[in-house]
mmCIF file of C-alpha atoms and ligand atoms in Angstrom:
data_model
loop_
_atom_site.group_PDB
_atom_site.id
_atom_site.type_symbol
_atom_site.label_atom_id
_atom_site.label_comp_id
_atom_site.label_asym_id
_atom_site.label_seq_id
_atom_site.Cartn_x
_atom_site.Cartn_y
_atom_site.Cartn_z
ATOM 1 C CA UNK A 370 -55.692 123.219 9.965
ATOM 2 C CA UNK A 371 -58.800 121.029 9.797
ATOM 3 C CA UNK A 372 -58.804 117.545 8.259
ATOM 4 C CA UNK A 373 -60.576 118.826 5.129
ATOM 5 C CA UNK A 374 -58.175 121.752 4.684
ATOM 6 C CA UNK A 375 -55.132 119.509 5.114
ATOM 7 C CA UNK A 376 -56.548 116.911 2.708
ATOM 8 C CA UNK A 377 -57.278 119.501 0.029
ATOM 9 C CA UNK A 378 -53.838 121.128 0.483
ATOM 10 C CA UNK A 379 -52.226 117.688 0.087
ATOM 11 C CA UNK A 380 -54.248 117.048 -3.095
ATOM 12 C CA UNK A 381 -53.299 120.425 -4.544
ATOM 13 C CA UNK A 382 -49.604 119.956 -3.586
ATOM 14 C CA UNK A 383 -49.498 122.983 -1.246
ATOM 15 C CA UNK A 384 -48.538 120.404 1.365
ATOM 16 C CA UNK A 385 -46.100 118.013 -0.303
ATOM 17 C CA UNK A 386 -43.162 115.744 0.468
ATOM 18 C CA UNK A 387 -43.875 112.514 2.325
ATOM 19 C CA UNK A 388 -42.613 113.704 5.722
ATOM 20 C CA UNK A 389 -44.564 116.956 5.770
ATOM 21 C CA UNK A 390 -47.679 115.163 4.499
ATOM 22 C CA UNK A 391 -47.375 112.738 7.438
ATOM 23 C CA UNK A 392 -46.826 115.447 10.056
ATOM 24 C CA UNK A 393 -49.709 117.539 8.672
ATOM 25 C CA UNK A 394 -52.066 114.535 8.792
ATOM 26 C CA UNK A 395 -51.150 113.853 12.432
ATOM 27 C CA UNK A 396 -51.709 117.542 13.285
ATOM 28 C CA UNK A 397 -55.083 117.515 11.518
ATOM 29 C CA UNK A 398 -56.326 114.560 13.591
ATOM 30 C CA UNK A 399 -54.992 116.267 16.710
ATOM 31 C CA UNK A 400 -57.051 119.357 15.836
ATOM 32 C CA UNK A 401 -60.155 117.205 15.303
ATOM 33 C CA UNK A 402 -59.606 115.722 18.767
ATOM 34 C CA UNK A 403 -59.065 119.124 20.380
ATOM 35 C CA UNK A 404 -62.137 120.656 18.740
ATOM 36 C CA UNK A 405 -64.594 117.814 19.434
ATOM 37 C CA UNK A 406 -67.264 119.253 21.717
ATOM 38 C CA UNK A 407 -69.676 116.307 22.176
ATOM 39 C CA UNK A 408 -69.831 113.803 25.022
ATOM 40 C CA UNK A 409 -70.570 110.648 23.010
ATOM 41 C CA UNK A 410 -67.453 108.478 22.701
ATOM 42 C CA UNK A 411 -68.824 106.524 19.721
ATOM 43 C CA UNK A 412 -69.528 109.752 17.797
ATOM 44 C CA UNK A 413 -66.018 111.010 18.603
ATOM 45 C CA UNK A 414 -64.448 107.755 17.379
ATOM 46 C CA UNK A 415 -66.489 107.925 14.186
ATOM 47 C CA UNK A 416 -65.351 111.489 13.516
ATOM 48 C CA UNK A 417 -61.697 110.494 13.926
ATOM 49 C CA UNK A 418 -62.161 107.435 11.704
ATOM 50 C CA UNK A 419 -63.803 109.501 8.967
ATOM 51 C CA UNK A 420 -61.000 112.088 9.287
ATOM 52 C CA UNK A 421 -58.488 109.284 8.837
ATOM 53 C CA UNK A 422 -60.258 108.124 5.658
ATOM 54 C CA UNK A 423 -60.360 111.645 4.183
ATOM 55 C CA UNK A 424 -56.641 112.140 4.882
ATOM 56 C CA UNK A 425 -55.550 108.741 3.549
ATOM 57 C CA UNK A 426 -57.532 109.324 0.332
ATOM 58 C CA UNK A 427 -55.806 112.643 -0.357
ATOM 59 C CA UNK A 428 -52.664 111.087 -1.928
ATOM 60 C CA UNK A 429 -52.274 107.377 -2.493
ATOM 61 C CA UNK A 430 -48.544 106.644 -2.779
ATOM 62 C CA UNK A 431 -46.659 107.768 0.330
ATOM 63 C CA UNK A 432 -47.024 105.194 3.141
ATOM 64 C CA UNK A 433 -45.904 107.939 5.546
ATOM 65 C CA UNK A 434 -49.481 109.266 5.443
ATOM 66 C CA UNK A 435 -50.958 105.894 6.401
ATOM 67 C CA UNK A 436 -48.348 105.277 9.090
ATOM 68 C CA UNK A 437 -48.938 108.768 10.529
ATOM 69 C CA UNK A 438 -52.707 108.314 10.920
ATOM 70 C CA UNK A 439 -52.238 104.784 12.297
ATOM 71 C CA UNK A 440 -49.713 106.080 14.842
ATOM 72 C CA UNK A 441 -51.977 108.991 15.800
ATOM 73 C CA UNK A 442 -55.011 106.769 16.399
ATOM 74 C CA UNK A 443 -53.090 103.947 18.107
ATOM 75 C CA UNK A 444 -54.843 102.861 21.311
ATOM 76 C CA UNK A 445 -58.034 104.770 20.415
ATOM 77 C CA UNK A 446 -60.125 101.606 20.651
ATOM 78 C CA UNK A 447 -59.163 101.136 24.304
ATOM 79 C CA UNK A 448 -60.263 104.615 25.449
ATOM 80 C CA UNK A 449 -63.247 104.607 27.800
ATOM 81 C CA UNK A 450 -64.125 108.320 27.738
ATOM 82 C CA UNK A 451 -64.048 111.306 25.387
ATOM 83 C CA UNK A 452 -61.368 112.939 27.535
ATOM 84 C CA UNK A 453 -59.194 109.825 27.491
ATOM 85 C CA UNK A 454 -59.519 109.472 23.711
ATOM 86 C CA UNK A 455 -58.679 113.157 23.220
ATOM 87 C CA UNK A 456 -55.556 112.856 25.324
ATOM 88 C CA UNK A 457 -54.463 109.656 23.518
ATOM 89 C CA UNK A 458 -54.813 111.287 20.083
ATOM 90 C CA UNK A 459 -53.148 114.559 21.107
ATOM 91 C CA UNK A 460 -50.270 112.692 22.786
ATOM 92 C CA UNK A 461 -49.797 110.344 19.821
ATOM 93 C CA UNK A 462 -49.830 113.217 17.307
ATOM 94 C CA UNK A 463 -47.307 115.238 19.326
ATOM 95 C CA UNK A 464 -45.013 112.221 19.675
ATOM 96 C CA UNK A 465 -45.254 111.440 15.967
ATOM 97 C CA UNK A 466 -44.449 115.008 14.889
ATOM 98 C CA UNK A 467 -41.542 115.264 17.352
ATOM 99 C CA UNK A 468 -40.133 111.877 16.362
ATOM 100 C CA UNK A 469 -40.495 112.700 12.685
ATOM 101 C CA UNK A 470 -38.565 115.969 12.997
ATOM 102 C CA UNK A 471 -35.868 114.294 15.107
ATOM 103 C CA UNK A 472 -35.583 111.532 12.491
ATOM 104 C CA UNK A 473 -34.853 114.068 9.740
ATOM 105 C CA UNK A 474 -32.133 115.578 11.945
ATOM 106 C CA UNK A 475 -30.569 112.170 12.732
ATOM 107 C CA UNK A 476 -30.640 111.154 9.071
ATOM 108 C CA UNK A 477 -28.760 114.384 8.365
ATOM 109 C CA UNK A 478 -26.081 113.450 10.910
ATOM 110 C CA UNK A 479 -25.713 109.832 9.750
ATOM 111 C CA UNK A 480 -25.800 110.689 6.049
ATOM 112 C CA UNK A 481 -23.271 113.512 6.375
ATOM 113 C CA UNK A 482 -20.678 110.904 7.420
ATOM 114 C CA UNK A 483 -20.996 109.466 3.915
ATOM 115 C CA UNK A 484 -19.835 112.763 2.414
ATOM 116 C CA UNK A 485 -16.308 114.083 2.092
ATOM 117 C CA UNK A 486 -14.920 117.523 1.519
ATOM 118 C CA UNK A 487 -15.066 118.530 -2.149
ATOM 119 C CA UNK A 488 -17.818 116.087 -3.174
ATOM 120 C CA UNK A 489 -20.416 116.898 -5.791
ATOM 121 C CA UNK A 490 -23.823 115.435 -4.908
ATOM 122 C CA UNK A 491 -26.889 114.921 -7.068
ATOM 123 C CA UNK A 492 -30.417 115.021 -5.689
ATOM 124 C CA UNK A 493 -33.814 114.585 -7.333
ATOM 125 C CA UNK A 494 -37.071 116.403 -6.520
ATOM 126 C CA UNK A 495 -37.221 118.004 -3.073
ATOM 127 C CA UNK A 496 -36.689 115.832 -0.030
ATOM 128 C CA UNK A 497 -36.282 117.328 3.436
ATOM 129 C CA UNK A 498 -34.457 114.175 4.565
ATOM 130 C CA UNK A 499 -31.972 114.251 1.656
ATOM 131 C CA UNK A 500 -31.410 117.990 2.080
ATOM 132 C CA UNK A 501 -30.831 117.449 5.794
ATOM 133 C CA UNK A 502 -27.775 115.330 4.873
ATOM 134 C CA UNK A 503 -26.382 117.956 2.510
ATOM 135 C CA UNK A 504 -27.052 120.870 4.867
ATOM 136 C CA UNK A 505 -25.531 119.017 7.830
ATOM 137 C CA UNK A 506 -22.361 118.268 5.841
ATOM 138 C CA UNK A 507 -22.184 121.911 4.786
ATOM 139 C CA UNK A 508 -22.758 123.108 8.359
ATOM 140 C CA UNK A 509 -19.939 120.767 9.477
ATOM 141 C CA UNK A 510 -17.626 122.787 7.231
ATOM 142 C CA UNK A 511 -17.517 120.440 4.230
ATOM 143 C CA UNK A 512 -17.207 121.955 0.811
ATOM 144 C CA UNK A 513 -20.185 120.285 -0.920
ATOM 145 C CA UNK A 514 -21.669 121.187 -4.290
ATOM 146 C CA UNK A 515 -25.093 120.038 -5.462
ATOM 147 C CA UNK A 516 -26.618 119.212 -8.825
ATOM 148 C CA UNK A 517 -30.411 119.360 -8.468
ATOM 149 C CA UNK A 518 -32.781 117.980 -11.079
ATOM 150 C CA UNK A 519 -35.646 120.173 -12.181
ATOM 151 C CA UNK A 520 -38.245 117.413 -11.483
ATOM 152 C CA UNK A 521 -40.925 118.000 -14.072
ATOM 153 C CA UNK A 522 -43.770 118.714 -14.098
ATOM 154 C CA UNK A 523 -44.003 120.462 -10.707
ATOM 155 C CA UNK A 524 -40.343 121.629 -10.744
ATOM 156 C CA UNK A 525 -39.653 120.815 -7.093
ATOM 157 C CA UNK A 526 -35.966 121.216 -8.029
ATOM 158 C CA UNK A 527 -36.509 124.960 -7.732
ATOM 159 C CA UNK A 528 -37.492 124.480 -4.078
ATOM 160 C CA UNK A 529 -34.327 122.435 -3.597
ATOM 161 C CA UNK A 530 -31.958 125.050 -5.042
ATOM 162 C CA UNK A 531 -33.732 127.831 -3.127
ATOM 163 C CA UNK A 532 -33.411 125.937 0.154
ATOM 164 C CA UNK A 533 -29.778 124.926 -0.414
ATOM 165 C CA UNK A 534 -28.725 128.363 -1.695
ATOM 166 C CA UNK A 535 -30.253 129.980 1.394
ATOM 167 C CA UNK A 536 -28.059 127.643 3.469
ATOM 168 C CA UNK A 537 -25.012 128.701 1.428
ATOM 169 C CA UNK A 538 -24.591 125.464 -0.567
ATOM 170 C CA UNK A 539 -23.447 126.035 -4.173
ATOM 171 C CA UNK A 540 -26.064 124.569 -6.549
ATOM 172 C CA UNK A 541 -26.533 123.806 -10.216
ATOM 173 C CA UNK A 542 -29.988 123.108 -11.643
ATOM 174 C CA UNK A 543 -30.237 120.609 -14.494
ATOM 175 C CA UNK A 544 -33.190 119.372 -16.532
ATOM 176 C CA UNK A 545 -34.228 115.788 -15.793
ATOM 177 C CA UNK A 546 -32.942 114.482 -19.099
ATOM 178 C CA UNK A 547 -29.420 115.791 -18.318
ATOM 179 C CA UNK A 548 -28.960 113.325 -15.436
ATOM 180 C CA UNK A 549 -26.856 110.822 -17.379
ATOM 181 C CA UNK A 550 -24.791 113.585 -18.953
ATOM 182 C CA UNK A 551 -24.042 115.044 -15.504
ATOM 183 C CA UNK A 552 -23.403 111.736 -13.709
ATOM 184 C CA UNK A 553 -19.737 111.548 -14.821
ATOM 185 C CA UNK A 554 -19.018 114.506 -12.508
ATOM 186 C CA UNK A 555 -21.051 113.274 -9.524
ATOM 187 C CA UNK A 556 -19.615 111.551 -6.418
ATOM 188 C CA UNK A 557 -22.833 110.476 -4.671
ATOM 189 C CA UNK A 558 -26.606 110.645 -5.088
ATOM 190 C CA UNK A 559 -28.938 111.333 -2.147
ATOM 191 C CA UNK A 560 -32.709 111.121 -2.604
ATOM 192 C CA UNK A 561 -35.725 110.885 -0.319
ATOM 193 C CA UNK A 562 -38.486 108.279 -0.132
ATOM 194 C CA UNK A 563 -42.250 108.144 -0.260
ATOM 195 C CA UNK A 564 -42.347 104.443 0.514
ATOM 196 C CA UNK A 565 -39.816 101.682 1.196
ATOM 197 C CA UNK A 566 -41.236 98.265 0.325
ATOM 198 C CA UNK A 567 -40.586 95.074 2.283
ATOM 199 C CA UNK A 568 -38.136 93.889 -0.427
ATOM 200 C CA UNK A 569 -36.126 97.132 -0.095
ATOM 201 C CA UNK A 570 -37.465 98.780 -3.266
ATOM 202 C CA UNK A 571 -37.865 102.534 -3.185
ATOM 203 C CA UNK A 572 -40.913 104.450 -4.328
ATOM 204 C CA UNK A 573 -40.046 108.105 -4.913
ATOM 205 C CA UNK A 574 -40.602 110.967 -7.354
ATOM 206 C CA UNK A 575 -40.881 109.783 -10.946
ATOM 207 C CA UNK A 576 -37.449 109.748 -12.541
ATOM 208 C CA UNK A 577 -35.711 108.495 -9.387
ATOM 209 C CA UNK A 578 -35.217 105.054 -10.961
ATOM 210 C CA UNK A 579 -33.541 106.642 -13.987
ATOM 211 C CA UNK A 580 -31.196 108.579 -11.703
ATOM 212 C CA UNK A 581 -30.423 105.295 -9.888
ATOM 213 C CA UNK A 582 -29.705 103.470 -13.144
ATOM 214 C CA UNK A 583 -27.426 106.272 -14.345
ATOM 215 C CA UNK A 584 -25.640 106.230 -10.964
ATOM 216 C CA UNK A 585 -25.214 102.461 -11.104
ATOM 217 C CA UNK A 586 -23.879 102.702 -14.665
ATOM 218 C CA UNK A 587 -21.241 105.204 -13.502
ATOM 219 C CA UNK A 588 -20.502 103.384 -10.192
ATOM 220 C CA UNK A 589 -21.788 106.347 -8.193
ATOM 221 C CA UNK A 590 -23.218 105.431 -4.744
ATOM 222 C CA UNK A 591 -26.994 105.902 -4.591
ATOM 223 C CA UNK A 592 -28.273 106.650 -1.090
ATOM 224 C CA UNK A 593 -31.882 106.836 0.074
ATOM 225 C CA UNK A 594 -32.836 108.971 3.071
ATOM 226 C CA UNK A 595 -35.927 107.457 4.687
ATOM 227 C CA UNK A 596 -37.441 107.836 8.140
ATOM 228 C CA UNK A 597 -38.763 104.508 9.454
ATOM 229 C CA UNK A 598 -42.380 105.661 9.009
ATOM 230 C CA UNK A 599 -41.675 105.636 5.248
ATOM 231 C CA UNK A 600 -41.349 101.830 5.474
ATOM 232 C CA UNK A 601 -44.480 100.016 4.441
ATOM 233 C CA UNK A 602 -46.042 97.329 6.640
ATOM 234 C CA UNK A 603 -48.738 97.073 3.958
ATOM 235 C CA UNK A 604 -46.241 95.722 1.406
ATOM 236 C CA UNK A 605 -45.383 93.003 3.930
ATOM 237 C CA UNK A 606 -48.984 91.834 3.734
ATOM 238 C CA UNK A 607 -48.676 91.591 -0.041
ATOM 239 C CA UNK A 608 -50.098 94.919 -1.140
ATOM 240 C CA UNK A 609 -48.660 96.684 -4.158
ATOM 241 C CA UNK A 610 -47.914 100.403 -3.864
ATOM 242 C CA UNK A 611 -50.317 102.507 -5.879
ATOM 243 C CA UNK A 612 -48.449 104.882 -8.175
ATOM 244 C CA UNK A 613 -50.378 108.145 -8.300
ATOM 245 C CA UNK A 614 -51.187 109.488 -11.739
ATOM 246 C CA UNK A 615 -52.128 113.149 -11.810
ATOM 247 C CA UNK A 616 -53.952 115.299 -14.335
ATOM 248 C CA UNK A 617 -52.420 115.595 -17.815
ATOM 249 C CA UNK A 618 -52.772 119.378 -17.702
ATOM 250 C CA UNK A 619 -49.835 119.431 -15.220
ATOM 251 C CA UNK A 620 -47.612 118.208 -18.080
ATOM 252 C CA UNK A 621 -48.856 120.206 -21.054
ATOM 253 C CA UNK A 622 -51.658 122.592 -21.972
ATOM 254 C CA UNK A 623 -54.176 120.251 -23.651
ATOM 255 C CA UNK A 624 -54.894 122.941 -26.272
ATOM 256 C CA UNK A 625 -51.372 122.498 -27.632
ATOM 257 C CA UNK A 626 -52.001 118.834 -28.485
ATOM 258 C CA UNK A 627 -53.436 117.400 -31.698
ATOM 259 C CA UNK A 628 -56.745 115.674 -31.001
ATOM 260 C CA UNK A 629 -56.430 112.031 -29.978
ATOM 261 C CA UNK A 630 -53.010 112.397 -28.319
ATOM 262 C CA UNK A 631 -52.977 111.052 -24.784
ATOM 263 C CA UNK A 632 -50.736 112.276 -21.984
ATOM 264 C CA UNK A 633 -49.709 110.171 -18.962
ATOM 265 C CA UNK A 634 -48.540 111.813 -15.753
ATOM 266 C CA UNK A 635 -47.286 109.208 -13.257
ATOM 267 C CA UNK A 636 -45.700 111.086 -10.378
ATOM 268 C CA UNK A 637 -43.710 108.316 -8.671
ATOM 269 C CA UNK A 638 -41.718 105.292 -9.795
ATOM 270 C CA UNK A 639 -40.057 102.207 -8.299
ATOM 271 C CA UNK A 640 -36.301 101.750 -7.926
ATOM 272 C CA UNK A 641 -35.300 98.100 -7.341
ATOM 273 C CA UNK A 642 -33.135 97.370 -4.273
ATOM 274 C CA UNK A 643 -30.147 96.314 -6.394
ATOM 275 C CA UNK A 644 -29.643 99.967 -7.390
ATOM 276 C CA UNK A 645 -29.590 101.179 -3.786
ATOM 277 C CA UNK A 646 -26.316 101.258 -1.816
ATOM 278 C CA UNK A 647 -27.774 102.280 1.542
ATOM 279 C CA UNK A 648 -30.941 103.344 3.255
ATOM 280 C CA UNK A 649 -30.155 106.123 5.701
ATOM 281 C CA UNK A 650 -32.710 105.950 8.510
ATOM 282 C CA UNK A 651 -32.914 107.388 12.014
ATOM 283 C CA UNK A 652 -32.161 103.891 13.345
ATOM 284 C CA UNK A 653 -28.983 103.595 11.301
ATOM 285 C CA UNK A 654 -27.507 103.195 7.838
ATOM 286 C CA UNK A 655 -28.688 99.845 6.481
ATOM 287 C CA UNK A 656 -28.712 97.850 3.240
ATOM 288 C CA UNK A 657 -32.045 97.854 1.335
ATOM 289 C CA UNK A 658 -32.398 94.144 2.102
ATOM 290 C CA UNK A 659 -32.816 94.988 5.802
ATOM 291 C CA UNK A 660 -36.161 96.694 5.058
ATOM 292 C CA UNK A 661 -38.086 93.607 6.187
ATOM 293 C CA UNK A 662 -36.411 93.703 9.597
ATOM 294 C CA UNK A 663 -37.114 97.412 10.043
ATOM 295 C CA UNK A 664 -40.788 96.854 9.227
ATOM 296 C CA UNK A 665 -41.115 93.986 11.702
ATOM 297 C CA UNK A 666 -39.215 95.907 14.383
ATOM 298 C CA UNK A 667 -41.079 99.187 13.946
ATOM 299 C CA UNK A 668 -44.565 97.935 13.260
ATOM 300 C CA UNK A 669 -44.615 94.405 14.710
ATOM 301 C CA UNK A 670 -45.759 91.211 12.983
ATOM 302 C CA UNK A 671 -49.410 91.641 13.938
ATOM 303 C CA UNK A 672 -49.712 95.331 13.127
ATOM 304 C CA UNK A 673 -49.289 94.614 9.425
ATOM 305 C CA UNK A 674 -52.950 93.675 9.363
ATOM 306 C CA UNK A 675 -54.068 96.567 11.564
ATOM 307 C CA UNK A 676 -56.624 98.769 9.812
ATOM 308 C CA UNK A 677 -56.349 96.899 6.519
ATOM 309 C CA UNK A 678 -59.921 96.389 5.449
ATOM 310 C CA UNK A 679 -59.802 94.039 2.460
HETATM 311 C C1 RUB B 1443 -41.814 114.421 -3.173
HETATM 312 C C2 RUB B 1443 -40.793 113.329 -3.200
HETATM 313 C C3 RUB B 1443 -39.789 113.320 -2.068
HETATM 314 C C4 RUB B 1443 -40.296 112.399 -0.942
HETATM 315 C C5 RUB B 1443 -39.479 112.551 0.319
HETATM 316 O O1 RUB B 1443 -42.838 114.243 -4.131
HETATM 317 O O2 RUB B 1443 -40.818 112.447 -4.015
HETATM 318 O O3 RUB B 1443 -38.556 112.831 -2.514
HETATM 319 O O4 RUB B 1443 -41.649 112.713 -0.653
HETATM 320 O O5 RUB B 1443 -39.581 113.856 0.811
HETATM 321 P P1 RUB B 1443 -44.037 115.300 -4.159
HETATM 322 P P2 RUB B 1443 -39.271 114.200 2.338
HETATM 323 O O6 RUB B 1443 -43.453 116.649 -4.395
HETATM 324 O O7 RUB B 1443 -44.915 114.831 -5.286
HETATM 325 O O8 RUB B 1443 -44.745 115.203 -2.825
HETATM 326 O O9 RUB B 1443 -37.873 113.731 2.593
HETATM 327 O O10 RUB B 1443 -39.407 115.709 2.412
HETATM 328 O O11 RUB B 1443 -40.273 113.496 3.175
#
């Protein structure tokens, strides 16, 4: 898919979930590189840079998108020919996509060790990384049951129960406001991540922080499944994460509302690190307070300023 097609599919939620968004962005830049027919290196660079801007603007919250385009264009400035630049971008994109898929698999393996036979797990929204844990445990022969939240307004919970049911995992769907009611019967919570901040806070689907608070209240372990490209070097340089707010019509038909009533539709929220037991990453299971070290290790001290314009 072209950059414009990927960006519009991300905006319209046909491509969703921070990992898939990242992989699709890398693939889109790869396609731009493969399809470039000119011989002018500066023009080629400009096309890739404008593709990067279009992709990054398509959804503001998940740092995975930013990290994916940065990783795909890494080393582009040093290329001395169109052919060299093309091969750098194609190689980077392929490596990113491969590493991303392997990370989801590893997170599944590491996270499954935190589950025991007979456990009932809650998950929120639809995270490939969190579902990888549950499906790996199930495939290892564990008897795991899942409570999935509906996740209004887009109802990604339906995707979750479809995916888990197809894998043979018994599922129960609950509405978002039933989380606290259900928590008394839950043994562990596993969710995904759009962004992990340098202080260990989690940015994920709106409602995640309420699930975390309910889990903490009931002493239920709250685990976050996050590939390292979900960690934000930008928060290390002081930036705040922008919480996307989408159109009110996703929540309610405006015609049903009395005039003057406003509707807000924030689609992500922040869960403080004190509510998080562990971050399950492809480089290991770590406490949220180790986020700083992961960022420095993965992205380097200097790269936190890379590509940051203001
Ligand atoms: C999806 C969401 C997911 C994370 C992680 O929100 O919040 O928990 O993106 O997903 P949306 P994954 O549906 O608005 O994109 O583990 O698949 O990367």
